[in-house]
Coordinates of N, CA and C in Angstrom, one line a residue:
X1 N -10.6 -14.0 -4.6 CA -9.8 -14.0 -3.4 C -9.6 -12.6 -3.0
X2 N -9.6 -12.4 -1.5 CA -9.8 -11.3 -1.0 C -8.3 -11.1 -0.4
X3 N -7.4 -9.9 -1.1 CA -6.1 -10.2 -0.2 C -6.2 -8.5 0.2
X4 N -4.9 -8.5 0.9 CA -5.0 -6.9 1.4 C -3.6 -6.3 1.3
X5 N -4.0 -5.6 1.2 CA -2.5 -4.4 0.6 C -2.0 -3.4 1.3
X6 N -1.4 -3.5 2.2 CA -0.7 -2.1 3.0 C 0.8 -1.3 2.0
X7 N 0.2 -0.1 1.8 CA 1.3 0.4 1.0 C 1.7 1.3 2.3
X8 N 3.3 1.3 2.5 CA 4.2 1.9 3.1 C 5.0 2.3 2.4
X9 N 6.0 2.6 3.3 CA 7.5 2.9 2.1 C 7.9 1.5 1.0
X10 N 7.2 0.7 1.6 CA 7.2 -0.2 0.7 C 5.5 -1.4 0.7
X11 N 5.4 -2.1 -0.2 CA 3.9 -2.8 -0.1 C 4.1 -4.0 0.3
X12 N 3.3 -4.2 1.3 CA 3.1 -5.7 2.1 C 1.6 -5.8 1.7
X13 N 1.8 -7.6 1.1 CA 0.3 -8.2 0.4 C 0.3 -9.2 1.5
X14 N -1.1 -9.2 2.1 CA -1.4 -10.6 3.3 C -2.4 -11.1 1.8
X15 N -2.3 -12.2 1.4 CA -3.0 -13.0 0.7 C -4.6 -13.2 1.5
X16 N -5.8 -14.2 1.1 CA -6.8 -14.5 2.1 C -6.2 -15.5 2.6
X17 N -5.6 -16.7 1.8 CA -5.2 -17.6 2.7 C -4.1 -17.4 3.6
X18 N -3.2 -16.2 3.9 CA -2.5 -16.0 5.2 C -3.1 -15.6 6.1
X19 N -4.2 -14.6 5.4 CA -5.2 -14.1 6.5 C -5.9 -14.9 7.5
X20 N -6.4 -16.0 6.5 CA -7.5 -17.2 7.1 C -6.4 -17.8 8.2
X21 N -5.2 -18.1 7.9 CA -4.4 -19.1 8.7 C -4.1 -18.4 10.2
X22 N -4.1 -17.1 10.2 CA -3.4 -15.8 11.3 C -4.7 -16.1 12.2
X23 N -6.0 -15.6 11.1 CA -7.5 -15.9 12.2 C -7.3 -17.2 13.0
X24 N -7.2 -18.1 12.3 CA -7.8 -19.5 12.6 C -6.6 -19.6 14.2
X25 N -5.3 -19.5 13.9 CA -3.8 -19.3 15.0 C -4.6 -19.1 16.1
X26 N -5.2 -17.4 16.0 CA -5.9 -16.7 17.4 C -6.9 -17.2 17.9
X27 N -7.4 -18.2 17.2 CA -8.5 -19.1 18.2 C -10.0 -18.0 18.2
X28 N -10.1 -17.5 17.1 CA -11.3 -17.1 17.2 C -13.1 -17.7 16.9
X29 N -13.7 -16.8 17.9 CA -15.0 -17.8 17.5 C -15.7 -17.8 16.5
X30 N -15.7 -16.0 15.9 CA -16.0 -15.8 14.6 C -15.7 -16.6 13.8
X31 N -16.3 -17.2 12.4 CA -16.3 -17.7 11.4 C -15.4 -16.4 10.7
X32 N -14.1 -16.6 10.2 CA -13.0 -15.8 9.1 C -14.6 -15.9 7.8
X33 N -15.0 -16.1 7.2 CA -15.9 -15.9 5.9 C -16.5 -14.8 6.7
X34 N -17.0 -14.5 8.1 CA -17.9 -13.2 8.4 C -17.5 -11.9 8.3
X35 N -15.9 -12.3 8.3 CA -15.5 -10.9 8.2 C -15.6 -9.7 7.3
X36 N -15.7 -8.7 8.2 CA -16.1 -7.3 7.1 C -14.5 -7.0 6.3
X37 N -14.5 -6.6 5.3 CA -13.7 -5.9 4.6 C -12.5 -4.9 5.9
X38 N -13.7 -4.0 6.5 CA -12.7 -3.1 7.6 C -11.7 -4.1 8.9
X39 N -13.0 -5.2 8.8 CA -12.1 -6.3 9.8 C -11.1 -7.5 8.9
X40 N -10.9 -7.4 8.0 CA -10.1 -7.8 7.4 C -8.6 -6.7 7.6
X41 N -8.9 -5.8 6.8 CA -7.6 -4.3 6.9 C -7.2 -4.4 8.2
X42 N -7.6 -4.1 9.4 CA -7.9 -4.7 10.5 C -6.6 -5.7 11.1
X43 N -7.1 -7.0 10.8 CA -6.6 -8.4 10.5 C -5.4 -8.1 10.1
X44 N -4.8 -7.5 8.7 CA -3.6 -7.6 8.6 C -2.5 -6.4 8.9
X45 N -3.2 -5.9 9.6 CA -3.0 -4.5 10.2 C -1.5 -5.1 11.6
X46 N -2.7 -6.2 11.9 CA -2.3 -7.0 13.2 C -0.7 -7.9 13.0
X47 N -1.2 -8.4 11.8 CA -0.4 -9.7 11.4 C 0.9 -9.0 11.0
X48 N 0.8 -7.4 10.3 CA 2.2 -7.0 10.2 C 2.9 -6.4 12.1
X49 N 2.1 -6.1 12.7 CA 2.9 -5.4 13.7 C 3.2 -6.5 14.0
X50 N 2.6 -7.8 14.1 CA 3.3 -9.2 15.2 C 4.0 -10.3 14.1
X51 N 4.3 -9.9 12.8 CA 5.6 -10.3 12.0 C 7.0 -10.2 12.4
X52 N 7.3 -11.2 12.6 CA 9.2 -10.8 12.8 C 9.5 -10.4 10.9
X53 N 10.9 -9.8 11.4 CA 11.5 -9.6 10.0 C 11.3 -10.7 8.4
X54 N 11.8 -11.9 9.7 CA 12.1 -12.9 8.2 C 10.3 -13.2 7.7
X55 N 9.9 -13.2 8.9 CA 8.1 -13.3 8.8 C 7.5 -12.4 7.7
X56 N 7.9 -11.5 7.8 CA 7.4 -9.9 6.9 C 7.9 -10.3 5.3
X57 N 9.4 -10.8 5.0 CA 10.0 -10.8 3.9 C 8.6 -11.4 2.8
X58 N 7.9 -12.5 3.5 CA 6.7 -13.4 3.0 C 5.8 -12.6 1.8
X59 N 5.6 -11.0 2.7 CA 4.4 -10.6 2.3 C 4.8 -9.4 1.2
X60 N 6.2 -9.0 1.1 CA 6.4 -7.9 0.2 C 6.9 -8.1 -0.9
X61 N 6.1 -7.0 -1.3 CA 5.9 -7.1 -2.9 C 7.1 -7.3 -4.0
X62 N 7.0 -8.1 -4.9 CA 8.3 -8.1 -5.9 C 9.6 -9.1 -4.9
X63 N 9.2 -9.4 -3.7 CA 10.7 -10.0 -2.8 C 10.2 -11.5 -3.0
X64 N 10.5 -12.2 -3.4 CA 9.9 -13.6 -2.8 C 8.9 -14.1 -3.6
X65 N 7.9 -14.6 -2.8 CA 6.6 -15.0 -3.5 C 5.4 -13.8 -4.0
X66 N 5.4 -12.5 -3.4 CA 4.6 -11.4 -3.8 C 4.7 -11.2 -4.9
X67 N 3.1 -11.1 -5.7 CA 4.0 -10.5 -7.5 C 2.8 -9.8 -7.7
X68 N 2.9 -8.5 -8.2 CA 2.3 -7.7 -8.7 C 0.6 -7.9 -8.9
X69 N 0.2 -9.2 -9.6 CA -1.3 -9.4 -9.5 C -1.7 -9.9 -8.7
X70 N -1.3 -10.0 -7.4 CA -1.9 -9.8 -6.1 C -2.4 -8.7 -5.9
X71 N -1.8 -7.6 -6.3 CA -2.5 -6.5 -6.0 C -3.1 -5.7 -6.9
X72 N -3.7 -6.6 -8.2 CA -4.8 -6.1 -9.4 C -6.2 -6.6 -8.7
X73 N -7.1 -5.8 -9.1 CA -8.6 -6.2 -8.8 C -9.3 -5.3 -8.1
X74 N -10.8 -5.9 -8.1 CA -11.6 -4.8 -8.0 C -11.1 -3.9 -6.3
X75 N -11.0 -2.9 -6.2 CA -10.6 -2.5 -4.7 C -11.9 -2.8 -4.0
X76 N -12.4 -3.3 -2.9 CA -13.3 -3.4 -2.3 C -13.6 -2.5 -0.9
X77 N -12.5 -2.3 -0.6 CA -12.7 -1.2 0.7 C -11.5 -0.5 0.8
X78 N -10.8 0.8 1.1 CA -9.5 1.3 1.3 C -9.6 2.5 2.5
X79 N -8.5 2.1 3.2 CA -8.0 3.1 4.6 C -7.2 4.1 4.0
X80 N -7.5 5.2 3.9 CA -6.6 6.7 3.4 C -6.5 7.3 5.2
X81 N -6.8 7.0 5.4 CA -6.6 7.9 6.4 C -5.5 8.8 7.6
X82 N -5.1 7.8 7.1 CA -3.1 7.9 8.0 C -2.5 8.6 7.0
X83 N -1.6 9.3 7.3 CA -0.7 9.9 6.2 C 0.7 9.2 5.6
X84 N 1.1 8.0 6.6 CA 1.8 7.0 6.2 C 1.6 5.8 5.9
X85 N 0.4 5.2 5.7 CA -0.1 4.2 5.3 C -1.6 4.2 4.4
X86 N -1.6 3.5 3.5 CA -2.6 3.2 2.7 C -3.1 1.8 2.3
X87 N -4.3 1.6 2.8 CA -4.5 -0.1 2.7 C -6.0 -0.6 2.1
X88 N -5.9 -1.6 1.6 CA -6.9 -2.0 0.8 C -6.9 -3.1 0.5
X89 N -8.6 -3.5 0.6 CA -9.0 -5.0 0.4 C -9.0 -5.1 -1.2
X90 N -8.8 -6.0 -2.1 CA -8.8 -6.3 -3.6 C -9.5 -7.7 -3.7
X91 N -10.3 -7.8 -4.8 CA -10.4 -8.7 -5.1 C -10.1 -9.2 -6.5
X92 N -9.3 -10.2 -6.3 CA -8.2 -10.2 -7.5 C -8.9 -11.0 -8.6
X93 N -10.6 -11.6 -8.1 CA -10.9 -12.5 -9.5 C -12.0 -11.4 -9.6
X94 N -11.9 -10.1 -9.4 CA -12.9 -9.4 -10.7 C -11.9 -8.1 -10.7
X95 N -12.7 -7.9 -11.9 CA -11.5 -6.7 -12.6 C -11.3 -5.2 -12.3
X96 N -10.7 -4.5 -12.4 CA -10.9 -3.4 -11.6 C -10.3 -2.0 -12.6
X97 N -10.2 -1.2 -12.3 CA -9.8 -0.1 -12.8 C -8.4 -0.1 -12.0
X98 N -7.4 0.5 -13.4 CA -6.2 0.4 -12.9 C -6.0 1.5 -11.9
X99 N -5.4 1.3 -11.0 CA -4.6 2.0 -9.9 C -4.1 3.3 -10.3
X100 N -4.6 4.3 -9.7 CA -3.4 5.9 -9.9 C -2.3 5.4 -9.1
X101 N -1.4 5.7 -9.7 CA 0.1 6.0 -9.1 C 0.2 6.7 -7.4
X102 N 0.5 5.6 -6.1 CA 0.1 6.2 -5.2 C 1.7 6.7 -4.6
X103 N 1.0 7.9 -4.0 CA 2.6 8.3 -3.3 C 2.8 8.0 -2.3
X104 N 3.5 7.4 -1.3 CA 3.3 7.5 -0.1 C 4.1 8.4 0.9
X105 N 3.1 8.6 1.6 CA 3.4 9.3 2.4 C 3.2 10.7 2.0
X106 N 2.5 10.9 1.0 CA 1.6 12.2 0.1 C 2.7 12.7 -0.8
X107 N 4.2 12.2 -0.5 CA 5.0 13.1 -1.4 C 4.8 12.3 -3.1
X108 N 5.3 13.6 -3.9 CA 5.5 13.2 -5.4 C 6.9 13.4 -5.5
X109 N 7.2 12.6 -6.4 CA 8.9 12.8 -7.1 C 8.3 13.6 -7.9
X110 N 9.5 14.8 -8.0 CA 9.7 15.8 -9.1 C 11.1 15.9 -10.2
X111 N 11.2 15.5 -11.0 CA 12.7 16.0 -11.9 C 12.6 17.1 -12.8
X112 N 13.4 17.8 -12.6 CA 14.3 18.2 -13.3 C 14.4 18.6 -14.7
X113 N 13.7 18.7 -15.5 CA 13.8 18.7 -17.1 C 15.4 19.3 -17.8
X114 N 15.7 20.2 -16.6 CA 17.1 21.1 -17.0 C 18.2 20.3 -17.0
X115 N 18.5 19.9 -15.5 CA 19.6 19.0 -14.7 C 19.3 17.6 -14.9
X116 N 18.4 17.2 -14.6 CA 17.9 15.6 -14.4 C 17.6 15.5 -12.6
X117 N 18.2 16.9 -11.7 CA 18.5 16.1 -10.2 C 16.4 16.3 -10.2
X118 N 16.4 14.8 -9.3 CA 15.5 14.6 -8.7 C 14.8 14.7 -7.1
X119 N 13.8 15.2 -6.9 CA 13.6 15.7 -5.7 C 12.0 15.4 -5.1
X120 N 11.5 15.1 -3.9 CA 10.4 14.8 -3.3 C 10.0 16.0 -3.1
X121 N 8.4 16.3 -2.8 CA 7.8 17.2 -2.5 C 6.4 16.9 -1.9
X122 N 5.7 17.6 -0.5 CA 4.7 17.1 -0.2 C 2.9 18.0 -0.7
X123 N 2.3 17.6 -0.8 CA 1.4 18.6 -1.0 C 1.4 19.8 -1.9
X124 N 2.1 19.0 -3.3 CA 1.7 20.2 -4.4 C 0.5 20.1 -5.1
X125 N 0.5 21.3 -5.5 CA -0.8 21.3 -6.6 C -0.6 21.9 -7.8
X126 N -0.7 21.1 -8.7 CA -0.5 21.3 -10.2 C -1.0 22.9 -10.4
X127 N -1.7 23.3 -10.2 CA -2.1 24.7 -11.1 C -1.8 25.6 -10.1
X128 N -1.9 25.8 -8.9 CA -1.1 26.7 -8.4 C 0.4 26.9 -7.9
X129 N 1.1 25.6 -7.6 CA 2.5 25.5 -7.4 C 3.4 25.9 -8.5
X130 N 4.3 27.0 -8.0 CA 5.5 27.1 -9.2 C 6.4 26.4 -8.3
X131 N 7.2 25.7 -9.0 CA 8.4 25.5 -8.3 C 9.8 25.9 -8.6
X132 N 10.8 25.2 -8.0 CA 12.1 25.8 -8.7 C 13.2 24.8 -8.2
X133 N 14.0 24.6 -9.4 CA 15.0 23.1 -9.0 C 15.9 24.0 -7.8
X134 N 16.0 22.5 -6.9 CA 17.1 23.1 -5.8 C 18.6 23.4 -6.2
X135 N 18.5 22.6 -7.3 CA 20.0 22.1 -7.6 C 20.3 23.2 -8.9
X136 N 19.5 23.9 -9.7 CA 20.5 24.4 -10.8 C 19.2 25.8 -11.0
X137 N 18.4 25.7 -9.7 CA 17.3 27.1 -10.0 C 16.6 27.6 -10.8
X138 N 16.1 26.6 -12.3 CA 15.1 26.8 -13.0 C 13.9 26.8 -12.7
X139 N 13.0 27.1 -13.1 CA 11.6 27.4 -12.8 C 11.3 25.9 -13.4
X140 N 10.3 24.9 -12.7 CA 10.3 23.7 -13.0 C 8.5 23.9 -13.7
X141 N 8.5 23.5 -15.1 CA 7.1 23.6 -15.4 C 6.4 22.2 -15.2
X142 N 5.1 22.2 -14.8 CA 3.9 21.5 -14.2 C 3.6 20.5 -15.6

């Protein structure tokens, strides 16, 4: 099964069978089996801007019916390209390599080893960034 994964500040999973039901709604003439992976991403790209609220609740992750291995499997296609959105076709009956930890919106959490306070940061880089806590001014090591 081919589902698709928009990670935002939070993850919305369109399953294939929401997908298929959204196509089939718009009366298209294309056959939904023809579609490419990018016209899929695409596809639910659509289905989230023209979700109402309670509509949306459907598709995120851990709320409701969404659970986590929806969005295990092989990745089949992924949109990096926006700096607020990340999205990708899975296919959840072959197996995949686990997932790196994705940030969104490029920030990383950083804590604290000294204080514990925790803090976001965009575009670090492990071997050249020193940092330094905002909160108690230690030199935070990498």
């Amino acid at each position: 099964m081919k589902n698709v994964v928009i990670h935002k500040v939070i993850t919305f999973v369109f399953t294939e069978g929401q997908l298929r039901g959204y196509w089939n709604e718009k009366k298209q003439k294309i056959p939904f089996e023809s579609l490419t992976n990018e016209q899929l991403m695409a596809l639910a790209e659509d289905m989230l801007a023209n979700s109402s609220h309670s509509q949306l609740e459907q598709h995120i992750l851990d709320h409701g019916w969404r659970v986590k291995e929806e969005t295990e499997g092989q990745v089949l296609a992924e949109d990096d390209s926006r700096e607020h959105v990340h999205v990708e076709v899975i296919d959840t009956t072959k197996q995949g390599s686990p997932s790196t930890k994705l940030f969104i919106d490029r920030l990383s959490r950083i804590e604290c080893a000294n204080c514990g306070f925790s803090f976001y940061i965009r575009n670090v880089n492990d071997d050249t960034t020193h940092l330094t806590c905002p909160s108690c001014f230690q030199t935070l090591k990498n």
